[in-house]
């Protein structure tokens, strides 16, 4: 199959990335990052997470981040919501859409959201009903689609079953997360093929972490099957607080560089992304975890190659 001619890149750095930072990033810095990402042309920016502050303390300022962001017309600002409490808080903060998050692994579900997969889906049902009543789109995530830190190998059929349930609940799209970044291109394709038997391909997104350096290859592999929505994180930020050793998502600027080279349209400006990457990397006191951002260098100090 030919590669998609255009791809929608969903930026998850301010949430999936910064949720894993030990060091507190001020809400104003998070908001400035969100504005830079939106300004680079990313159509959706996951801006925060309305979860229990006892579980993920660094996301406790999400309402403040939403308040500080100057919105750009046309950009969607989304938030993670594990239950009704989170849903109400996200809407009160002006989130354009919300995301519920399930797992394909029972052990991971318990560690991450303190309930079984079935209980989590029961908890998401009222969120989906309330969201529909208020015209708010709901995105679904499935974690551990290519491996679990506690259970190891995950069967593609288990991923497909959870993805199908999320669609039945009313999610408009399901993002398939390789939470711990162990997937390789063949496994990623086999998983997508299994899920696509139950959920239309155009409702699926791919979410790769780069722990083992496979993320960009996996992105290409699933695009070959027709996947045209990709999650990515600026400066390769991130990890998962409940998946020990998991590193960041594939870096947004690396994905855009590859897609630009392939002639796949995204509407995203690489130069602006590199500026955003160095902005947050400087705030964290380290270099971006992105080959492209490092190769280009900090804006104003670009390398000549
Ligand atoms: P629980 O302790 O079972 O919840 O946690 P509870 O309902 O018993 O409530 C306990 C306390 O939390 C109560 O407060 C609630 O009010 C409060 P207390 O009475 O003790 O003072 N609470 C909340 N506070 C604020 N916002 C809320 C909320 N809900 C309850 N929404 C719960 C269950 C789901 C809340 C908890 O486990 C949790 O917040 N987990 C979040 C974990 C998380 O954020 N993980 C990272 C995101 S997932 C991810 O990164 C993977 C992904 O990127 C895809 C991939 O890579 O695969 C999406
Ligand atoms: Mg993730």
mmCIF file with all atom_site columns, N, CA, C and O in Angstrom, residues 184-219:
data_model
loop_
_atom_site.group_PDB
_atom_site.id
_atom_site.type_symbol
_atom_site.label_atom_id
_atom_site.label_alt_id
_atom_site.label_comp_id
_atom_site.label_asym_id
_atom_site.label_entity_id
_atom_site.label_seq_id
_atom_site.pdbx_PDB_ins_code
_atom_site.Cartn_x
_atom_site.Cartn_y
_atom_site.Cartn_z
_atom_site.occupancy
_atom_site.B_iso_or_equiv
_atom_site.pdbx_formal_charge
_atom_site.auth_seq_id
_atom_site.auth_comp_id
_atom_site.auth_asym_id
_atom_site.auth_atom_id
_atom_site.pdbx_PDB_model_num
ATOM 1   N N  . UNK A 1 184 ? 8.864   -3.674 17.471 1.00 0.00 ? 184 UNK A N  1
ATOM 2   C CA . UNK A 1 184 ? 9.684   -3.599 16.270 1.00 0.00 ? 184 UNK A CA 1
ATOM 3   C C  . UNK A 1 184 ? 8.720   -3.567 15.073 1.00 0.00 ? 184 UNK A C  1
ATOM 4   O O  . UNK A 1 184 ? 7.533   -3.887 15.231 1.00 0.00 ? 184 UNK A O  1
ATOM 5   N N  . UNK A 1 185 ? 9.199   -3.173 13.878 1.00 0.00 ? 185 UNK A N  1
ATOM 6   C CA . UNK A 1 185 ? 8.255   -2.915 12.782 1.00 0.00 ? 185 UNK A CA 1
ATOM 7   C C  . UNK A 1 185 ? 7.339   -4.092 12.426 1.00 0.00 ? 185 UNK A C  1
ATOM 8   O O  . UNK A 1 185 ? 6.148   -3.889 12.166 1.00 0.00 ? 185 UNK A O  1
ATOM 9   N N  . UNK A 1 186 ? 7.867   -5.307 12.428 1.00 0.00 ? 186 UNK A N  1
ATOM 10  C CA . UNK A 1 186 ? 7.018   -6.455 12.079 1.00 0.00 ? 186 UNK A CA 1
ATOM 11  C C  . UNK A 1 186 ? 5.918   -6.667 13.110 1.00 0.00 ? 186 UNK A C  1
ATOM 12  O O  . UNK A 1 186 ? 4.753   -6.911 12.763 1.00 0.00 ? 186 UNK A O  1
ATOM 13  N N  . UNK A 1 187 ? 6.277   -6.546 14.382 1.00 0.00 ? 187 UNK A N  1
ATOM 14  C CA . UNK A 1 187 ? 5.282   -6.715 15.449 1.00 0.00 ? 187 UNK A CA 1
ATOM 15  C C  . UNK A 1 187 ? 4.248   -5.593 15.392 1.00 0.00 ? 187 UNK A C  1
ATOM 16  O O  . UNK A 1 187 ? 3.043   -5.820 15.599 1.00 0.00 ? 187 UNK A O  1
ATOM 17  N N  . UNK A 1 188 ? 4.724   -4.387 15.089 1.00 0.00 ? 188 UNK A N  1
ATOM 18  C CA . UNK A 1 188 ? 3.795   -3.249 15.002 1.00 0.00 ? 188 UNK A CA 1
ATOM 19  C C  . UNK A 1 188 ? 2.795   -3.474 13.871 1.00 0.00 ? 188 UNK A C  1
ATOM 20  O O  . UNK A 1 188 ? 1.586   -3.240 14.032 1.00 0.00 ? 188 UNK A O  1
ATOM 21  N N  . UNK A 1 189 ? 3.275   -3.962 12.740 1.00 0.00 ? 189 UNK A N  1
ATOM 22  C CA . UNK A 1 189 ? 2.351   -4.215 11.625 1.00 0.00 ? 189 UNK A CA 1
ATOM 23  C C  . UNK A 1 189 ? 1.363   -5.322 11.966 1.00 0.00 ? 189 UNK A C  1
ATOM 24  O O  . UNK A 1 189 ? 0.173   -5.221 11.660 1.00 0.00 ? 189 UNK A O  1
ATOM 25  N N  . UNK A 1 190 ? 1.842   -6.382 12.618 1.00 0.00 ? 190 UNK A N  1
ATOM 26  C CA . UNK A 1 190 ? 0.941   -7.496 12.969 1.00 0.00 ? 190 UNK A CA 1
ATOM 27  C C  . UNK A 1 190 ? -0.141  -7.007 13.929 1.00 0.00 ? 190 UNK A C  1
ATOM 28  O O  . UNK A 1 190 ? -1.322  -7.369 13.808 1.00 0.00 ? 190 UNK A O  1
ATOM 29  N N  . UNK A 1 191 ? 0.237   -6.154 14.877 1.00 0.00 ? 191 UNK A N  1
ATOM 30  C CA . UNK A 1 191 ? -0.725  -5.614 15.841 1.00 0.00 ? 191 UNK A CA 1
ATOM 31  C C  . UNK A 1 191 ? -1.756  -4.745 15.113 1.00 0.00 ? 191 UNK A C  1
ATOM 32  O O  . UNK A 1 191 ? -2.968  -4.879 15.336 1.00 0.00 ? 191 UNK A O  1
ATOM 33  N N  . UNK A 1 192 ? -1.287  -3.870 14.222 1.00 0.00 ? 192 UNK A N  1
ATOM 34  C CA . UNK A 1 192 ? -2.222  -2.990 13.490 1.00 0.00 ? 192 UNK A CA 1
ATOM 35  C C  . UNK A 1 192 ? -3.178  -3.841 12.644 1.00 0.00 ? 192 UNK A C  1
ATOM 36  O O  . UNK A 1 192 ? -4.383  -3.575 12.598 1.00 0.00 ? 192 UNK A O  1
ATOM 37  N N  . UNK A 1 193 ? -2.649  -4.867 11.995 1.00 0.00 ? 193 UNK A N  1
ATOM 38  C CA . UNK A 1 193 ? -3.525  -5.707 11.166 1.00 0.00 ? 193 UNK A CA 1
ATOM 39  C C  . UNK A 1 193 ? -4.617  -6.348 12.015 1.00 0.00 ? 193 UNK A C  1
ATOM 40  O O  . UNK A 1 193 ? -5.772  -6.412 11.617 1.00 0.00 ? 193 UNK A O  1
ATOM 41  N N  . UNK A 1 194 ? -4.241  -6.807 13.223 1.00 0.00 ? 194 UNK A N  1
ATOM 42  C CA . UNK A 1 194 ? -5.234  -7.461 14.100 1.00 0.00 ? 194 UNK A CA 1
ATOM 43  C C  . UNK A 1 194 ? -6.291  -6.455 14.555 1.00 0.00 ? 194 UNK A C  1
ATOM 44  O O  . UNK A 1 194 ? -7.490  -6.763 14.563 1.00 0.00 ? 194 UNK A O  1
ATOM 45  N N  . UNK A 1 195 ? -5.864  -5.257 14.910 1.00 0.00 ? 195 UNK A N  1
ATOM 46  C CA . UNK A 1 195 ? -6.834  -4.257 15.393 1.00 0.00 ? 195 UNK A CA 1
ATOM 47  C C  . UNK A 1 195 ? -7.732  -3.805 14.235 1.00 0.00 ? 195 UNK A C  1
ATOM 48  O O  . UNK A 1 195 ? -8.932  -3.595 14.415 1.00 0.00 ? 195 UNK A O  1
ATOM 49  N N  . UNK A 1 196 ? -7.138  -3.673 13.038 1.00 0.00 ? 196 UNK A N  1
ATOM 50  C CA . UNK A 1 196 ? -7.907  -3.179 11.895 1.00 0.00 ? 196 UNK A CA 1
ATOM 51  C C  . UNK A 1 196 ? -9.012  -4.151 11.475 1.00 0.00 ? 196 UNK A C  1
ATOM 52  O O  . UNK A 1 196 ? -9.924  -3.770 10.742 1.00 0.00 ? 196 UNK A O  1
ATOM 53  N N  . UNK A 1 197 ? -8.944  -5.376 11.965 1.00 0.00 ? 197 UNK A N  1
ATOM 54  C CA . UNK A 1 197 ? -10.059 -6.307 11.694 1.00 0.00 ? 197 UNK A CA 1
ATOM 55  C C  . UNK A 1 197 ? -11.295 -5.901 12.491 1.00 0.00 ? 197 UNK A C  1
ATOM 56  O O  . UNK A 1 197 ? -12.409 -6.299 12.176 1.00 0.00 ? 197 UNK A O  1
ATOM 57  N N  . UNK A 1 198 ? -11.097 -5.132 13.565 1.00 0.00 ? 198 UNK A N  1
ATOM 58  C CA . UNK A 1 198 ? -12.223 -4.746 14.438 1.00 0.00 ? 198 UNK A CA 1
ATOM 59  C C  . UNK A 1 198 ? -12.547 -3.255 14.414 1.00 0.00 ? 198 UNK A C  1
ATOM 60  O O  . UNK A 1 198 ? -13.633 -2.847 14.776 1.00 0.00 ? 198 UNK A O  1
ATOM 61  N N  . UNK A 1 199 ? -11.540 -2.436 14.083 1.00 0.00 ? 199 UNK A N  1
ATOM 62  C CA . UNK A 1 199 ? -11.720 -0.976 14.088 1.00 0.00 ? 199 UNK A CA 1
ATOM 63  C C  . UNK A 1 199 ? -11.200 -0.455 12.746 1.00 0.00 ? 199 UNK A C  1
ATOM 64  O O  . UNK A 1 199 ? -10.098 -0.825 12.337 1.00 0.00 ? 199 UNK A O  1
ATOM 65  N N  . UNK A 1 200 ? -11.973 0.415  12.070 1.00 0.00 ? 200 UNK A N  1
ATOM 66  C CA . UNK A 1 200 ? -11.475 0.916  10.774 1.00 0.00 ? 200 UNK A CA 1
ATOM 67  C C  . UNK A 1 200 ? -10.114 1.612  10.920 1.00 0.00 ? 200 UNK A C  1
ATOM 68  O O  . UNK A 1 200 ? -9.884  2.338  11.879 1.00 0.00 ? 200 UNK A O  1
ATOM 69  N N  . UNK A 1 201 ? -9.262  1.373  9.946  1.00 0.00 ? 201 UNK A N  1
ATOM 70  C CA . UNK A 1 201 ? -7.896  1.938  9.989  1.00 0.00 ? 201 UNK A CA 1
ATOM 71  C C  . UNK A 1 201 ? -7.880  3.452  10.159 1.00 0.00 ? 201 UNK A C  1
ATOM 72  O O  . UNK A 1 201 ? -7.012  3.996  10.850 1.00 0.00 ? 201 UNK A O  1
ATOM 73  N N  . UNK A 1 202 ? -8.861  4.117  9.552  1.00 0.00 ? 202 UNK A N  1
ATOM 74  C CA . UNK A 1 202 ? -8.840  5.581  9.634  1.00 0.00 ? 202 UNK A CA 1
ATOM 75  C C  . UNK A 1 202 ? -9.290  6.090  11.002 1.00 0.00 ? 202 UNK A C  1
ATOM 76  O O  . UNK A 1 202 ? -9.313  7.292  11.227 1.00 0.00 ? 202 UNK A O  1
ATOM 77  N N  . UNK A 1 203 ? -9.623  5.175  11.906 1.00 0.00 ? 203 UNK A N  1
ATOM 78  C CA . UNK A 1 203 ? -9.931  5.565  13.286 1.00 0.00 ? 203 UNK A CA 1
ATOM 79  C C  . UNK A 1 203 ? -8.792  5.194  14.240 1.00 0.00 ? 203 UNK A C  1
ATOM 80  O O  . UNK A 1 203 ? -8.944  5.262  15.451 1.00 0.00 ? 203 UNK A O  1
ATOM 81  N N  . UNK A 1 204 ? -7.683  4.763  13.691 1.00 0.00 ? 204 UNK A N  1
ATOM 82  C CA . UNK A 1 204 ? -6.566  4.335  14.533 1.00 0.00 ? 204 UNK A CA 1
ATOM 83  C C  . UNK A 1 204 ? -5.404  5.326  14.458 1.00 0.00 ? 204 UNK A C  1
ATOM 84  O O  . UNK A 1 204 ? -5.108  5.870  13.388 1.00 0.00 ? 204 UNK A O  1
ATOM 85  N N  . UNK A 1 205 ? -4.779  5.544  15.604 1.00 0.00 ? 205 UNK A N  1
ATOM 86  C CA . UNK A 1 205 ? -3.560  6.351  15.672 1.00 0.00 ? 205 UNK A CA 1
ATOM 87  C C  . UNK A 1 205 ? -2.467  5.479  16.270 1.00 0.00 ? 205 UNK A C  1
ATOM 88  O O  . UNK A 1 205 ? -2.752  4.531  17.014 1.00 0.00 ? 205 UNK A O  1
ATOM 89  N N  . UNK A 1 206 ? -1.226  5.817  15.966 1.00 0.00 ? 206 UNK A N  1
ATOM 90  C CA . UNK A 1 206 ? -0.096  5.063  16.535 1.00 0.00 ? 206 UNK A CA 1
ATOM 91  C C  . UNK A 1 206 ? 0.699   5.962  17.471 1.00 0.00 ? 206 UNK A C  1
ATOM 92  O O  . UNK A 1 206 ? 0.921   7.145  17.188 1.00 0.00 ? 206 UNK A O  1
ATOM 93  N N  . UNK A 1 207 ? 1.104   5.376  18.590 1.00 0.00 ? 207 UNK A N  1
ATOM 94  C CA . UNK A 1 207 ? 1.766   6.141  19.675 1.00 0.00 ? 207 UNK A CA 1
ATOM 95  C C  . UNK A 1 207 ? 2.980   5.328  20.123 1.00 0.00 ? 207 UNK A C  1
ATOM 96  O O  . UNK A 1 207 ? 2.858   4.382  20.885 1.00 0.00 ? 207 UNK A O  1
ATOM 97  N N  . UNK A 1 208 ? 4.129   5.703  19.591 1.00 0.00 ? 208 UNK A N  1
ATOM 98  C CA . UNK A 1 208 ? 5.334   4.915  19.871 1.00 0.00 ? 208 UNK A CA 1
ATOM 99  C C  . UNK A 1 208 ? 6.264   5.644  20.833 1.00 0.00 ? 208 UNK A C  1
ATOM 100 O O  . UNK A 1 208 ? 6.588   6.816  20.632 1.00 0.00 ? 208 UNK A O  1
ATOM 101 N N  . UNK A 1 209 ? 6.718   4.910  21.840 1.00 0.00 ? 209 UNK A N  1
ATOM 102 C CA . UNK A 1 209 ? 7.820   5.394  22.681 1.00 0.00 ? 209 UNK A CA 1
ATOM 103 C C  . UNK A 1 209 ? 9.106   4.818  22.097 1.00 0.00 ? 209 UNK A C  1
ATOM 104 O O  . UNK A 1 209 ? 9.096   3.780  21.434 1.00 0.00 ? 209 UNK A O  1
ATOM 105 N N  . UNK A 1 210 ? 10.227  5.504  22.351 1.00 0.00 ? 210 UNK A N  1
ATOM 106 C CA . UNK A 1 210 ? 11.469  5.186  21.630 1.00 0.00 ? 210 UNK A CA 1
ATOM 107 C C  . UNK A 1 210 ? 12.511  4.501  22.509 1.00 0.00 ? 210 UNK A C  1
ATOM 108 O O  . UNK A 1 210 ? 13.700  4.564  22.222 1.00 0.00 ? 210 UNK A O  1
ATOM 109 N N  . UNK A 1 211 ? 12.071  3.828  23.540 1.00 0.00 ? 211 UNK A N  1
ATOM 110 C CA . UNK A 1 211 ? 12.992  3.245  24.525 1.00 0.00 ? 211 UNK A CA 1
ATOM 111 C C  . UNK A 1 211 ? 14.111  2.430  23.869 1.00 0.00 ? 211 UNK A C  1
ATOM 112 O O  . UNK A 1 211 ? 15.269  2.528  24.260 1.00 0.00 ? 211 UNK A O  1
ATOM 113 N N  . UNK A 1 212 ? 13.751  1.625  22.882 1.00 0.00 ? 212 UNK A N  1
ATOM 114 C CA . UNK A 1 212 ? 14.736  0.766  22.215 1.00 0.00 ? 212 UNK A CA 1
ATOM 115 C C  . UNK A 1 212 ? 15.139  1.301  20.831 1.00 0.00 ? 212 UNK A C  1
ATOM 116 O O  . UNK A 1 212 ? 15.658  0.559  20.006 1.00 0.00 ? 212 UNK A O  1
ATOM 117 N N  . UNK A 1 213 ? 14.846  2.575  20.563 1.00 0.00 ? 213 UNK A N  1
ATOM 118 C CA . UNK A 1 213 ? 15.287  3.180  19.301 1.00 0.00 ? 213 UNK A CA 1
ATOM 119 C C  . UNK A 1 213 ? 14.522  2.696  18.076 1.00 0.00 ? 213 UNK A C  1
ATOM 120 O O  . UNK A 1 213 ? 14.993  2.853  16.948 1.00 0.00 ? 213 UNK A O  1
ATOM 121 N N  . UNK A 1 214 ? 13.336  2.160  18.287 1.00 0.00 ? 214 UNK A N  1
ATOM 122 C CA . UNK A 1 214 ? 12.584  1.581  17.175 1.00 0.00 ? 214 UNK A CA 1
ATOM 123 C C  . UNK A 1 214 ? 11.446  2.475  16.679 1.00 0.00 ? 214 UNK A C  1
ATOM 124 O O  . UNK A 1 214 ? 10.758  2.148  15.705 1.00 0.00 ? 214 UNK A O  1
ATOM 125 N N  . UNK A 1 215 ? 11.227  3.590  17.351 1.00 0.00 ? 215 UNK A N  1
ATOM 126 C CA . UNK A 1 215 ? 9.973   4.312  17.123 1.00 0.00 ? 215 UNK A CA 1
ATOM 127 C C  . UNK A 1 215 ? 9.808   4.823  15.693 1.00 0.00 ? 215 UNK A C  1
ATOM 128 O O  . UNK A 1 215 ? 8.730   4.683  15.105 1.00 0.00 ? 215 UNK A O  1
ATOM 129 N N  . UNK A 1 216 ? 10.856  5.414  15.122 1.00 0.00 ? 216 UNK A N  1
ATOM 130 C CA . UNK A 1 216 ? 10.711  5.975  13.779 1.00 0.00 ? 216 UNK A CA 1
ATOM 131 C C  . UNK A 1 216 ? 10.488  4.858  12.747 1.00 0.00 ? 216 UNK A C  1
ATOM 132 O O  . UNK A 1 216 ? 9.681   5.006  11.822 1.00 0.00 ? 216 UNK A O  1
ATOM 133 N N  . UNK A 1 217 ? 11.189  3.748  12.921 1.00 0.00 ? 217 UNK A N  1
ATOM 134 C CA . UNK A 1 217 ? 10.972  2.598  12.027 1.00 0.00 ? 217 UNK A CA 1
ATOM 135 C C  . UNK A 1 217 ? 9.538   2.086  12.174 1.00 0.00 ? 217 UNK A C  1
ATOM 136 O O  . UNK A 1 217 ? 8.877   1.725  11.188 1.00 0.00 ? 217 UNK A O  1
ATOM 137 N N  . UNK A 1 218 ? 9.034   2.074  13.413 1.00 0.00 ? 218 UNK A N  1
ATOM 138 C CA . UNK A 1 218 ? 7.654   1.622  13.624 1.00 0.00 ? 218 UNK A CA 1
ATOM 139 C C  . UNK A 1 218 ? 6.646   2.582  12.979 1.00 0.00 ? 218 UNK A C  1
ATOM 140 O O  . UNK A 1 218 ? 5.642   2.145  12.417 1.00 0.00 ? 218 UNK A O  1
ATOM 141 N N  . UNK A 1 219 ? 6.938   3.874  13.087 1.00 0.00 ? 219 UNK A N  1
ATOM 142 C CA . UNK A 1 219 ? 6.058   4.872  12.457 1.00 0.00 ? 219 UNK A CA 1
ATOM 143 C C  . UNK A 1 219 ? 5.957   4.576  10.957 1.00 0.00 ? 219 UNK A C  1
ATOM 144 O O  . UNK A 1 219 ? 4.864   4.520  10.385 1.00 0.00 ? 219 UNK A O  1
#
